[in-house]
Amino acid sequence: MNVLILGGTGEARRLAGELPGHAVISSLAGRVTAPRLPPGPVRVGGFGGADGLAEWLLDNEINAVVDATHPFAATMTATAAAVTRELGVPYVVLRRPGWRQGPADDWRWVDSVAGAAGTLPAERVFLTTGREELAAFAHLDGHWFLARSVEPPQPPLPRQLTVVLDRGPFTVDGELTLMREHRVRVLVTKDSGGEMTAAKLTAARELGVPVVVVRRPPLPGGVEVVSGVAAAVSWVSGIAGV
């Protein structure tokens, strides 16, 4: 079969190497200059909306789509779900489980990054929401921010901002050192799930730092969801009748 894998997540990269016998194309959004590439053919950039995606799927005779985008890539997921439904192309969302709060964690859940900006319990803030979300905090002149991203962020930005350019996976010791060095008093993150960036949550627990956690956007109604690479491989095999 011709299989399209959407997303530059770790799960997407692993899945691309676990589908022998199929013609797999991986699609990356193109937001990072030097992304980690999966094995096999890769396309980079948007499709040009729903019409562009539909045309691309038809032109490339795609038989199945696995959406392994980031849990917060809501627009891409909504578009892919609608287009594949209209075309009758089998579609599944590969979505890692979210993080689970433990009894020793001080987490404050919010529905959006804007909501997080209005729910900061301290003034020295560690932002790990991604460089494209920093604008939501730009108006908070009374706060100091530490932001971590793969590439430098673009304005608008908070007035008091220190940027650390780094890419996971991160260690608990490294996160403890970073948070102590910058005297972080609150951590802001999205519920991305996975192990690559979970060390910050352990560090926050050990330091007694509260965490403002942005909930995941809801998935489109009626989509099939699997939670691991092995399950996605089984889904593809089922579609192929193997």
Short mmCIF file of C-alpha atoms in Angstrom, two decimals:
data_model
loop_
_atom_site.label_atom_id
_atom_site.label_comp_id
_atom_site.label_asym_id
_atom_site.label_seq_id
_atom_site.Cartn_x
_atom_site.Cartn_y
_atom_site.Cartn_z
CA MET A 1 0.00 0.00 0.00
CA ASN A 2 0.89 3.67 -0.28
CA VAL A 3 0.88 5.01 3.28
CA LEU A 4 1.14 8.66 4.31
CA ILE A 5 2.44 9.37 7.81
CA LEU A 6 1.69 12.88 9.04
CA GLY A 7 3.96 14.40 11.64
CA GLY A 8 7.54 14.82 12.82
CA THR A 9 7.04 13.19 16.22
CA GLY A 10 9.22 10.39 17.54
CA GLU A 11 6.34 7.98 17.00
CA ALA A 12 6.07 9.06 13.37
CA ARG A 13 9.78 8.45 12.80
CA ARG A 14 9.66 5.00 14.40
CA LEU A 15 6.54 4.02 12.47
CA ALA A 16 8.17 4.93 9.15
CA GLY A 17 10.79 2.25 9.81
CA GLU A 18 8.28 -0.39 10.92
CA LEU A 19 6.24 -0.78 7.73
CA PRO A 20 8.29 -2.99 5.39
CA GLY A 21 6.49 -3.95 2.23
CA HIS A 22 4.60 -0.66 2.03
CA ALA A 23 5.49 2.53 0.17
CA VAL A 24 5.68 5.01 3.05
CA ILE A 25 5.87 8.80 2.66
CA SER A 26 6.39 10.95 5.75
CA SER A 27 5.12 14.53 5.80
CA LEU A 28 6.70 17.17 8.05
CA ALA A 29 5.22 20.60 8.70
CA GLY A 30 8.52 22.37 8.04
CA ARG A 31 8.56 24.56 11.16
CA VAL A 32 12.07 23.42 12.15
CA THR A 33 15.05 24.19 9.91
CA ALA A 34 16.91 20.92 10.59
CA PRO A 35 14.31 18.35 11.68
CA ARG A 36 15.09 14.77 12.64
CA LEU A 37 14.18 12.86 9.52
CA PRO A 38 12.46 9.48 9.41
CA PRO A 39 13.68 6.73 7.09
CA GLY A 40 12.34 6.75 3.57
CA PRO A 41 10.83 9.48 1.39
CA VAL A 42 9.93 12.74 3.12
CA ARG A 43 7.89 15.75 2.03
CA VAL A 44 8.16 19.06 3.91
CA GLY A 45 5.62 21.87 4.16
CA GLY A 46 1.88 22.35 4.16
CA PHE A 47 -0.58 20.94 1.65
CA GLY A 48 -2.46 24.18 1.03
CA GLY A 49 -5.55 23.41 3.08
CA ALA A 50 -8.17 20.74 2.63
CA ASP A 51 -8.33 21.01 -1.17
CA GLY A 52 -4.56 20.73 -1.45
CA LEU A 53 -4.43 17.69 0.82
CA ALA A 54 -7.24 15.97 -1.10
CA GLU A 55 -5.48 16.59 -4.41
CA TRP A 56 -2.17 15.31 -3.03
CA LEU A 57 -3.74 12.12 -1.65
CA LEU A 58 -5.41 11.40 -4.99
CA ASP A 59 -2.34 12.25 -7.08
CA ASN A 60 -0.16 9.96 -4.97
CA GLU A 61 -2.74 7.17 -4.78
CA ILE A 62 -2.56 7.05 -0.99
CA ASN A 63 -4.32 4.00 0.47
CA ALA A 64 -4.05 4.87 4.17
CA VAL A 65 -3.14 7.85 6.38
CA VAL A 66 -1.61 7.65 9.84
CA ASP A 67 -1.82 10.97 11.67
CA ALA A 68 1.13 10.98 14.07
CA THR A 69 1.27 14.76 14.44
CA HIS A 70 1.85 16.51 17.75
CA PRO A 71 -1.16 16.29 20.12
CA PHE A 72 -1.61 20.07 19.74
CA ALA A 73 -1.58 20.11 15.90
CA ALA A 74 -5.37 20.46 15.98
CA THR A 75 -5.77 22.18 12.60
CA MET A 76 -3.85 19.52 10.68
CA THR A 77 -5.71 16.72 12.42
CA ALA A 78 -9.11 18.29 11.78
CA THR A 79 -8.25 18.80 8.10
CA ALA A 80 -6.88 15.29 7.64
CA ALA A 81 -9.88 13.71 9.36
CA ALA A 82 -12.36 15.62 7.18
CA VAL A 83 -10.52 15.04 3.89
CA THR A 84 -9.93 11.32 4.40
CA ARG A 85 -13.55 10.85 5.43
CA GLU A 86 -14.74 12.59 2.26
CA LEU A 87 -12.41 10.56 0.04
CA GLY A 88 -13.00 7.27 1.84
CA VAL A 89 -9.30 6.86 2.66
CA PRO A 90 -8.67 4.86 5.85
CA TYR A 91 -7.37 7.18 8.59
CA VAL A 92 -6.11 6.65 12.13
CA VAL A 93 -4.63 8.97 14.76
CA LEU A 94 -1.48 7.72 16.51
CA ARG A 95 -1.54 9.63 19.77
CA ARG A 96 0.78 9.03 22.73
CA PRO A 97 -0.93 9.02 26.14
CA GLY A 98 -0.94 12.28 28.07
CA TRP A 99 1.00 12.77 31.29
CA ARG A 100 -0.59 11.59 34.53
CA GLN A 101 -0.52 13.74 37.65
CA GLY A 102 0.85 12.08 40.77
CA PRO A 103 -0.12 12.75 44.40
CA ALA A 104 3.01 14.86 44.97
CA ASP A 105 2.46 17.03 41.87
CA ASP A 106 1.04 20.56 42.04
CA TRP A 107 -0.58 20.92 38.63
CA ARG A 108 -3.02 23.65 37.55
CA TRP A 109 -4.94 22.64 34.42
CA VAL A 110 -6.01 25.22 31.83
CA ASP A 111 -7.69 24.97 28.42
CA SER A 112 -5.33 27.14 26.39
CA VAL A 113 -1.97 28.89 26.37
CA ALA A 114 -3.82 32.19 26.80
CA GLY A 115 -5.43 30.67 29.87
CA ALA A 116 -1.99 29.74 31.17
CA ALA A 117 -0.86 33.34 30.77
CA GLY A 118 -3.70 34.39 33.05
CA THR A 119 -3.00 31.69 35.65
CA LEU A 120 0.62 32.20 36.71
CA PRO A 121 1.07 31.66 40.47
CA ALA A 122 4.59 33.18 40.48
CA GLU A 123 6.63 35.74 38.54
CA ARG A 124 9.68 33.66 37.51
CA VAL A 125 8.28 31.41 34.81
CA PHE A 126 9.77 28.55 32.78
CA LEU A 127 7.89 28.35 29.46
CA THR A 128 8.06 25.05 27.55
CA THR A 129 5.05 25.61 25.31
CA GLY A 130 7.03 26.17 22.11
CA ARG A 131 8.38 29.32 20.45
CA GLU A 132 5.16 30.03 18.55
CA GLU A 133 3.22 30.43 21.82
CA LEU A 134 5.41 33.09 23.45
CA ALA A 135 3.27 35.93 22.10
CA ALA A 136 0.54 34.98 24.61
CA PHE A 137 2.87 36.10 27.41
CA ALA A 138 4.27 39.23 25.74
CA HIS A 139 2.01 41.61 27.68
CA LEU A 140 3.20 40.43 31.11
CA ASP A 141 5.86 43.04 31.86
CA GLY A 142 5.92 42.19 35.56
CA HIS A 143 7.07 38.61 34.96
CA TRP A 144 10.47 37.15 34.09
CA PHE A 145 10.47 34.27 31.61
CA LEU A 146 12.82 31.46 30.72
CA ALA A 147 11.81 29.91 27.39
CA ARG A 148 13.23 26.82 25.73
CA SER A 149 12.86 26.11 22.03
CA VAL A 150 14.66 24.36 19.19
CA GLU A 151 15.03 27.59 17.19
CA PRO A 152 15.03 31.29 18.15
CA PRO A 153 11.54 32.73 18.69
CA GLN A 154 10.19 35.71 16.78
CA PRO A 155 8.41 38.80 18.20
CA PRO A 156 6.17 39.64 19.90
CA LEU A 157 7.99 38.40 22.99
CA PRO A 158 7.93 39.14 26.72
CA ARG A 159 10.12 42.08 27.72
CA GLN A 160 11.99 40.08 30.36
CA LEU A 161 12.93 36.90 28.50
CA THR A 162 15.89 34.52 28.52
CA VAL A 163 15.91 31.93 25.72
CA VAL A 164 17.63 28.54 25.88
CA LEU A 165 18.01 26.78 22.52
CA ASP A 166 17.91 23.03 23.07
CA ARG A 167 16.22 19.87 21.86
CA GLY A 168 15.15 16.87 23.95
CA PRO A 169 15.40 14.31 25.34
CA PHE A 170 16.15 16.02 28.65
CA THR A 171 17.33 14.52 31.95
CA VAL A 172 16.03 15.15 35.44
CA ASP A 173 19.48 16.31 36.60
CA GLY A 174 19.70 18.74 33.71
CA GLU A 175 16.24 20.13 34.39
CA LEU A 176 16.97 20.50 38.10
CA THR A 177 20.16 22.41 37.32
CA LEU A 178 18.41 24.69 34.82
CA MET A 179 15.49 25.47 37.11
CA ARG A 180 17.70 26.12 40.13
CA GLU A 181 20.11 28.30 38.15
CA HIS A 182 17.28 30.53 36.94
CA ARG A 183 15.29 30.40 40.20
CA VAL A 184 12.18 29.14 38.42
CA ARG A 185 9.02 29.38 40.52
CA VAL A 186 6.42 28.08 38.04
CA LEU A 187 6.58 25.79 35.01
CA VAL A 188 4.21 26.14 32.04
CA THR A 189 3.82 23.23 29.64
CA LYS A 190 1.42 21.55 27.26
CA ASP A 191 0.21 18.03 27.94
CA SER A 192 2.36 16.62 25.16
CA GLY A 193 2.97 13.27 26.83
CA GLY A 194 5.93 11.01 26.14
CA GLU A 195 9.29 10.58 27.82
CA MET A 196 11.47 13.01 25.83
CA THR A 197 10.37 16.07 27.80
CA ALA A 198 8.82 14.54 30.94
CA ALA A 199 11.94 15.15 33.07
CA LYS A 200 10.86 18.75 33.73
CA LEU A 201 7.79 17.46 35.54
CA THR A 202 9.91 15.31 37.84
CA ALA A 203 12.22 18.26 38.47
CA ALA A 204 9.26 20.51 39.30
CA ARG A 205 7.94 17.91 41.74
CA GLU A 206 11.31 17.64 43.49
CA LEU A 207 11.63 21.43 43.75
CA GLY A 208 8.04 21.99 44.83
CA VAL A 209 7.39 24.14 41.75
CA PRO A 210 3.77 24.34 40.57
CA VAL A 211 3.04 23.39 36.96
CA VAL A 212 0.45 25.06 34.74
CA VAL A 213 -0.60 22.38 32.24
CA VAL A 214 -2.47 23.16 29.01
CA ARG A 215 -5.03 20.47 28.15
CA ARG A 216 -4.96 18.83 24.76
CA PRO A 217 -7.46 20.02 22.17
CA PRO A 218 -10.22 17.48 21.53
CA LEU A 219 -9.94 15.13 18.59
CA PRO A 220 -12.52 15.29 15.78
CA GLY A 221 -15.52 13.10 16.44
CA GLY A 222 -15.56 9.58 15.08
CA VAL A 223 -11.83 9.16 14.39
CA GLU A 224 -10.04 5.94 15.27
CA VAL A 225 -7.17 6.36 17.74
CA VAL A 226 -4.23 4.09 18.62
CA SER A 227 -1.74 4.83 21.37
CA GLY A 228 1.49 3.21 20.22
CA VAL A 229 3.62 2.39 17.18
CA ALA A 230 2.89 -1.34 17.43
CA ALA A 231 -0.84 -0.65 17.37
CA ALA A 232 -0.40 1.59 14.33
CA VAL A 233 1.54 -1.15 12.53
CA SER A 234 -1.30 -3.58 13.29
CA TRP A 235 -3.82 -1.07 11.96
CA VAL A 236 -1.93 -0.70 8.68
CA SER A 237 -1.63 -4.48 8.38
CA GLY A 238 -5.37 -4.79 8.93
CA ILE A 239 -6.12 -2.25 6.21
CA ALA A 240 -3.76 -4.11 3.86
CA GLY A 241 -5.42 -7.42 4.72
CA VAL A 242 -2.13 -8.93 5.92
#
